[in-house]
Structures are given as structure tokens and as C-alpha cells.
Amino acid sequence: MKAVVKEKAAPGARLMDVDVPEPGPRDVLIKVKAAAICGTDIHIMEWTPFAQARIKPPMIFGHECSGEVVKVGDQVKNIAVGDLIAVETHIPDETCFMCRTGLQHICEKMAIVGVHVDGVFAEYAKIPAVCCWKLSKDTKPDLGAILEPWGGAVNGIL
């Protein structure tokens, strides 16, 4: 598959052929339908101090997207092949105090799609099922791709 890869610790990125990832038991594999570019992605491209402190090349970046589920891990129960999903970028560890008290969005050991694990600037992406929000079949993929930043904005003003 084609993917945008931060190949080395320097400015830039490359469009490369890489293997399609295989989902783990608690992951889904999606065919990316739409992806948005975030300020984080610009930091990664420009190789700013922010990126240098977090990114371990080579890796696929990008984290705001929607996609169609094409494969599910054997422990995934709430998502099925064919579902359209939006990706929640923050991967909670599900064990810390914050996660156990329903505050996964401020997980003490949080990882981020496209920063700490391979991201969504690719034809296919492996996403933890906990990070998938099911969308109705008639949702435009472009809208699904911006739900994560939209949610952050709404949360900030409420």
C-alpha cells in the first residue's frame, strides 16, 4: 500500500510502498476514506523540537481520519467489517486511574495515533477498537475525518 512515511529524523517525508498492517486482537483494520492535516503533522514534516521529542522514524503519520472497517481482531465485539468509523486520536491505556474513572481523554499513559504508533496517511490503517467511533452509513467521510478536532473545540468551549 502507499503511505506517507517520516523516514528519518530530518525535515520532510516520503510517499512509500509499505505492507498493509495486520490488526492485533483488539484492533481493526480500516480502509482510509478521508484524512485531515493537523498542526501536529506540520511539526512532524518540519521536524520541529515537538516532533523530535516524540517521533521515532520510520513511521506513518497522520491521525485525523475516517474509514471503512475491513478486518477486526478476534477480541473486538462492538465493531464489524463494513462499519464506517471516525478515529479518536488518543489511545488510552485503559488501566490508569483516569481511564478507570471514565476520563480516558486525559489518560496518564496516553499514546497518540500517528505520533507514538503508525498513523492514517496511508491506504489502510490499524486502529485500536477503543479509538473507533461508529458513524452512520450516510455520513460523508470528509466529515468523519474532522470529528476529532471538532470534538476538541466543542469540549474547549463547554
PDB file of C-alpha atoms in Angstrom:
ATOM      1  CA  MET A   1       0.000   0.000   0.000  1.00  0.00           C
ATOM      2  CA  LYS A   2       1.024   3.637  -0.328  1.00  0.00           C
ATOM      3  CA  ALA A   3       1.739   5.606   2.844  1.00  0.00           C
ATOM      4  CA  VAL A   4       3.287   8.923   3.856  1.00  0.00           C
ATOM      5  CA  VAL A   5       6.263   7.944   5.978  1.00  0.00           C
ATOM      6  CA  LYS A   6       8.505  10.004   8.219  1.00  0.00           C
ATOM      7  CA  GLU A   7      11.509   8.043   7.033  1.00  0.00           C
ATOM      8  CA  LYS A   8      14.274   9.712   9.020  1.00  0.00           C
ATOM      9  CA  ALA A   9      14.973  12.278  11.714  1.00  0.00           C
ATOM     10  CA  ALA A  10      15.045  15.283   9.367  1.00  0.00           C
ATOM     11  CA  PRO A  11      12.592  17.634   7.650  1.00  0.00           C
ATOM     12  CA  GLY A  12      10.332  16.038   5.044  1.00  0.00           C
ATOM     13  CA  ALA A  13       8.518  12.769   4.423  1.00  0.00           C
ATOM     14  CA  ARG A  14       8.194  10.259   1.592  1.00  0.00           C
ATOM     15  CA  LEU A  15       5.340   8.527  -0.179  1.00  0.00           C
ATOM     16  CA  MET A  16       6.381   4.892   0.087  1.00  0.00           C
ATOM     17  CA  ASP A  17       5.161   1.371  -0.550  1.00  0.00           C
ATOM     18  CA  VAL A  18       4.709  -0.409   2.785  1.00  0.00           C
ATOM     19  CA  ASP A  19       2.997  -3.578   3.953  1.00  0.00           C
ATOM     20  CA  VAL A  20      -0.676  -3.471   4.907  1.00  0.00           C
ATOM     21  CA  PRO A  21      -0.723  -3.784   8.709  1.00  0.00           C
ATOM     22  CA  GLU A  22      -2.318  -6.772  10.396  1.00  0.00           C
ATOM     23  CA  PRO A  23      -4.730  -5.907  13.227  1.00  0.00           C
ATOM     24  CA  GLY A  24      -3.994  -7.276  16.678  1.00  0.00           C
ATOM     25  CA  PRO A  25      -6.702  -8.913  18.795  1.00  0.00           C
ATOM     26  CA  ARG A  26      -8.112  -5.547  19.986  1.00  0.00           C
ATOM     27  CA  ASP A  27      -7.588  -3.614  16.732  1.00  0.00           C
ATOM     28  CA  VAL A  28      -9.427  -3.021  13.491  1.00  0.00           C
ATOM     29  CA  LEU A  29      -8.000  -2.514  10.021  1.00  0.00           C
ATOM     30  CA  ILE A  30      -9.621   0.323   8.100  1.00  0.00           C
ATOM     31  CA  LYS A  31      -9.506   1.423   4.501  1.00  0.00           C
ATOM     32  CA  VAL A  32      -8.907   5.147   4.945  1.00  0.00           C
ATOM     33  CA  LYS A  33     -11.665   7.143   3.225  1.00  0.00           C
ATOM     34  CA  ALA A  34     -10.627  10.686   4.235  1.00  0.00           C
ATOM     35  CA  ALA A  35      -7.836  12.223   6.304  1.00  0.00           C
ATOM     36  CA  ALA A  36      -7.227  15.748   7.558  1.00  0.00           C
ATOM     37  CA  ILE A  37      -3.921  17.535   8.098  1.00  0.00           C
ATOM     38  CA  CYS A  38      -3.303  18.779  11.629  1.00  0.00           C
ATOM     39  CA  GLY A  39      -0.736  21.172  13.047  1.00  0.00           C
ATOM     40  CA  THR A  40       0.964  18.138  14.580  1.00  0.00           C
ATOM     41  CA  ASP A  41       1.556  16.803  11.061  1.00  0.00           C
ATOM     42  CA  ILE A  42       3.252  20.074  10.095  1.00  0.00           C
ATOM     43  CA  HIS A  43       5.541  19.756  13.132  1.00  0.00           C
ATOM     44  CA  ILE A  44       6.407  16.219  12.028  1.00  0.00           C
ATOM     45  CA  MET A  45       7.083  17.322   8.428  1.00  0.00           C
ATOM     46  CA  GLU A  46       9.252  20.259   9.530  1.00  0.00           C
ATOM     47  CA  TRP A  47      10.939  18.149  12.222  1.00  0.00           C
ATOM     48  CA  THR A  48      10.458  20.726  14.967  1.00  0.00           C
ATOM     49  CA  PRO A  49      11.558  20.152  18.579  1.00  0.00           C
ATOM     50  CA  PHE A  50       7.977  18.968  19.297  1.00  0.00           C
ATOM     51  CA  ALA A  51       8.355  16.169  16.733  1.00  0.00           C
ATOM     52  CA  GLN A  52      11.943  15.384  17.678  1.00  0.00           C
ATOM     53  CA  ALA A  53      10.832  14.684  21.255  1.00  0.00           C
ATOM     54  CA  ARG A  54       8.047  12.282  20.198  1.00  0.00           C
ATOM     55  CA  ILE A  55       8.525  10.681  16.780  1.00  0.00           C
ATOM     56  CA  LYS A  56      10.669   7.600  16.228  1.00  0.00           C
ATOM     57  CA  PRO A  57      11.204   7.248  12.463  1.00  0.00           C
ATOM     58  CA  PRO A  58      10.434   5.428  10.332  1.00  0.00           C
ATOM     59  CA  MET A  59       6.698   5.731  10.897  1.00  0.00           C
ATOM     60  CA  ILE A  60       3.472   6.616   9.128  1.00  0.00           C
ATOM     61  CA  PHE A  61       1.993   9.817  10.493  1.00  0.00           C
ATOM     62  CA  GLY A  62      -1.454  11.462  10.403  1.00  0.00           C
ATOM     63  CA  HIS A  63      -4.221  10.929  12.939  1.00  0.00           C
ATOM     64  CA  GLU A  64      -7.469  12.604  11.861  1.00  0.00           C
ATOM     65  CA  CYS A  65      -9.470  10.333   9.571  1.00  0.00           C
ATOM     66  CA  SER A  66     -12.488   8.243   8.782  1.00  0.00           C
ATOM     67  CA  GLY A  67     -12.503   4.844   7.184  1.00  0.00           C
ATOM     68  CA  GLU A  68     -14.344   1.643   6.446  1.00  0.00           C
ATOM     69  CA  VAL A  69     -13.563  -1.359   8.637  1.00  0.00           C
ATOM     70  CA  VAL A  70     -12.185  -4.211   6.513  1.00  0.00           C
ATOM     71  CA  LYS A  71     -10.927  -6.549   9.251  1.00  0.00           C
ATOM     72  CA  VAL A  72     -11.398  -6.896  13.018  1.00  0.00           C
ATOM     73  CA  GLY A  73      -9.290  -8.521  15.715  1.00  0.00           C
ATOM     74  CA  ASP A  74     -10.719 -11.566  17.455  1.00  0.00           C
ATOM     75  CA  GLN A  75     -11.442  -9.684  20.713  1.00  0.00           C
ATOM     76  CA  VAL A  76     -13.328  -6.821  19.012  1.00  0.00           C
ATOM     77  CA  LYS A  77     -17.059  -7.144  19.716  1.00  0.00           C
ATOM     78  CA  ASN A  78     -18.629  -3.736  19.034  1.00  0.00           C
ATOM     79  CA  ILE A  79     -17.315  -3.056  15.517  1.00  0.00           C
ATOM     80  CA  ALA A  80     -17.907  -5.084  12.365  1.00  0.00           C
ATOM     81  CA  VAL A  81     -16.495  -5.307   8.864  1.00  0.00           C
ATOM     82  CA  GLY A  82     -18.260  -2.684   6.756  1.00  0.00           C
ATOM     83  CA  ASP A  83     -18.737  -0.157   9.579  1.00  0.00           C
ATOM     84  CA  LEU A  84     -17.753   3.437   8.810  1.00  0.00           C
ATOM     85  CA  ILE A  85     -15.732   4.895  11.674  1.00  0.00           C
ATOM     86  CA  ALA A  86     -14.086   8.118  12.766  1.00  0.00           C
ATOM     87  CA  VAL A  87     -10.765   7.761  14.586  1.00  0.00           C
ATOM     88  CA  GLU A  88     -10.237   9.065  18.107  1.00  0.00           C
ATOM     89  CA  THR A  89      -6.568  10.029  18.093  1.00  0.00           C
ATOM     90  CA  HIS A  90      -5.817   9.393  21.760  1.00  0.00           C
ATOM     91  CA  ILE A  91      -5.127   5.779  22.716  1.00  0.00           C
ATOM     92  CA  PRO A  92      -5.923   5.248  26.403  1.00  0.00           C
ATOM     93  CA  ASP A  93      -4.056   2.545  28.301  1.00  0.00           C
ATOM     94  CA  GLU A  94      -7.395   1.566  29.946  1.00  0.00           C
ATOM     95  CA  THR A  95      -5.682   0.728  33.254  1.00  0.00           C
ATOM     96  CA  CYS A  96      -4.642   4.031  34.863  1.00  0.00           C
ATOM     97  CA  PHE A  97      -6.769   5.894  37.417  1.00  0.00           C
ATOM     98  CA  MET A  98      -8.104   8.337  34.819  1.00  0.00           C
ATOM     99  CA  CYS A  99      -9.206   5.534  32.476  1.00  0.00           C
ATOM    100  CA  ARG A 100     -10.800   3.538  35.299  1.00  0.00           C
ATOM    101  CA  THR A 101     -12.835   6.602  36.316  1.00  0.00           C
ATOM    102  CA  GLY A 102     -14.145   7.360  32.816  1.00  0.00           C
ATOM    103  CA  LEU A 103     -11.630  10.059  31.919  1.00  0.00           C
ATOM    104  CA  GLN A 104      -9.824   8.233  29.108  1.00  0.00           C
ATOM    105  CA  HIS A 105      -9.259  11.528  27.263  1.00  0.00           C
ATOM    106  CA  ILE A 106      -6.736  12.504  29.947  1.00  0.00           C
ATOM    107  CA  CYS A 107      -5.162   9.061  30.354  1.00  0.00           C
ATOM    108  CA  GLU A 108      -1.928   9.176  32.339  1.00  0.00           C
ATOM    109  CA  LYS A 109      -0.158   6.907  29.811  1.00  0.00           C
ATOM    110  CA  MET A 110      -1.824   8.051  26.616  1.00  0.00           C
ATOM    111  CA  ALA A 111      -0.376   7.312  23.197  1.00  0.00           C
ATOM    112  CA  ILE A 112      -1.400   9.138  20.013  1.00  0.00           C
ATOM    113  CA  VAL A 113      -2.177   7.651  16.605  1.00  0.00           C
ATOM    114  CA  GLY A 114       0.353   8.978  14.089  1.00  0.00           C
ATOM    115  CA  VAL A 115       2.724  10.145  16.816  1.00  0.00           C
ATOM    116  CA  HIS A 116       3.507   7.126  19.001  1.00  0.00           C
ATOM    117  CA  VAL A 117       2.130   4.427  16.670  1.00  0.00           C
ATOM    118  CA  ASP A 118       1.704   4.315  12.889  1.00  0.00           C
ATOM    119  CA  GLY A 119      -0.953   6.711  11.668  1.00  0.00           C
ATOM    120  CA  VAL A 120      -3.526   7.190   8.943  1.00  0.00           C
ATOM    121  CA  PHE A 121      -1.761   8.840   5.997  1.00  0.00           C
ATOM    122  CA  ALA A 122      -1.999   5.513   4.196  1.00  0.00           C
ATOM    123  CA  GLU A 123      -4.408   3.424   2.192  1.00  0.00           C
ATOM    124  CA  TYR A 124      -5.043   1.227   5.250  1.00  0.00           C
ATOM    125  CA  ALA A 125      -4.500   1.821   8.960  1.00  0.00           C
ATOM    126  CA  LYS A 126      -4.502  -0.356  12.065  1.00  0.00           C
ATOM    127  CA  ILE A 127      -6.568   1.357  14.766  1.00  0.00           C
ATOM    128  CA  PRO A 128      -7.280   0.227  18.350  1.00  0.00           C
ATOM    129  CA  ALA A 129     -11.001  -0.577  18.595  1.00  0.00           C
ATOM    130  CA  VAL A 130     -11.244   1.680  21.664  1.00  0.00           C
ATOM    131  CA  CYS A 131     -10.408   4.602  19.326  1.00  0.00           C
ATOM    132  CA  CYS A 132     -13.212   3.910  16.833  1.00  0.00           C
ATOM    133  CA  TRP A 133     -16.456   5.868  16.736  1.00  0.00           C
ATOM    134  CA  LYS A 134     -19.101   4.308  14.516  1.00  0.00           C
ATOM    135  CA  LEU A 135     -20.716   6.649  12.014  1.00  0.00           C
ATOM    136  CA  SER A 136     -23.963   6.233  10.124  1.00  0.00           C
ATOM    137  CA  LYS A 137     -23.538   4.835   6.615  1.00  0.00           C
ATOM    138  CA  ASP A 138     -24.692   8.136   5.087  1.00  0.00           C
ATOM    139  CA  THR A 139     -22.020  10.227   6.868  1.00  0.00           C
ATOM    140  CA  LYS A 140     -19.666  11.884   4.412  1.00  0.00           C
ATOM    141  CA  PRO A 141     -16.111  10.589   5.020  1.00  0.00           C
ATOM    142  CA  ASP A 142     -14.755  14.170   4.994  1.00  0.00           C
ATOM    143  CA  LEU A 143     -16.989  14.997   7.969  1.00  0.00           C
ATOM    144  CA  GLY A 144     -15.815  11.887   9.807  1.00  0.00           C
ATOM    145  CA  ALA A 145     -12.212  12.981   9.339  1.00  0.00           C
ATOM    146  CA  ILE A 146     -12.749  16.273  11.185  1.00  0.00           C
ATOM    147  CA  LEU A 147     -14.806  14.972  14.116  1.00  0.00           C
ATOM    148  CA  GLU A 148     -11.739  14.682  16.364  1.00  0.00           C
ATOM    149  CA  PRO A 149     -10.641  18.342  16.059  1.00  0.00           C
ATOM    150  CA  TRP A 150     -14.279  19.443  16.144  1.00  0.00           C
ATOM    151  CA  GLY A 151     -14.784  17.492  19.378  1.00  0.00           C
ATOM    152  CA  GLY A 152     -11.745  19.161  20.905  1.00  0.00           C
ATOM    153  CA  ALA A 153     -13.088  22.592  20.003  1.00  0.00           C
ATOM    154  CA  VAL A 154     -16.544  21.838  21.415  1.00  0.00           C
ATOM    155  CA  ASN A 155     -15.041  20.411  24.614  1.00  0.00           C
ATOM    156  CA  GLY A 156     -12.942  23.553  24.997  1.00  0.00           C
ATOM    157  CA  ILE A 157     -15.947  25.892  24.971  1.00  0.00           C
ATOM    158  CA  LEU A 158     -18.362  23.857  27.092  1.00  0.00           C
TER     159      LEU A 158
END
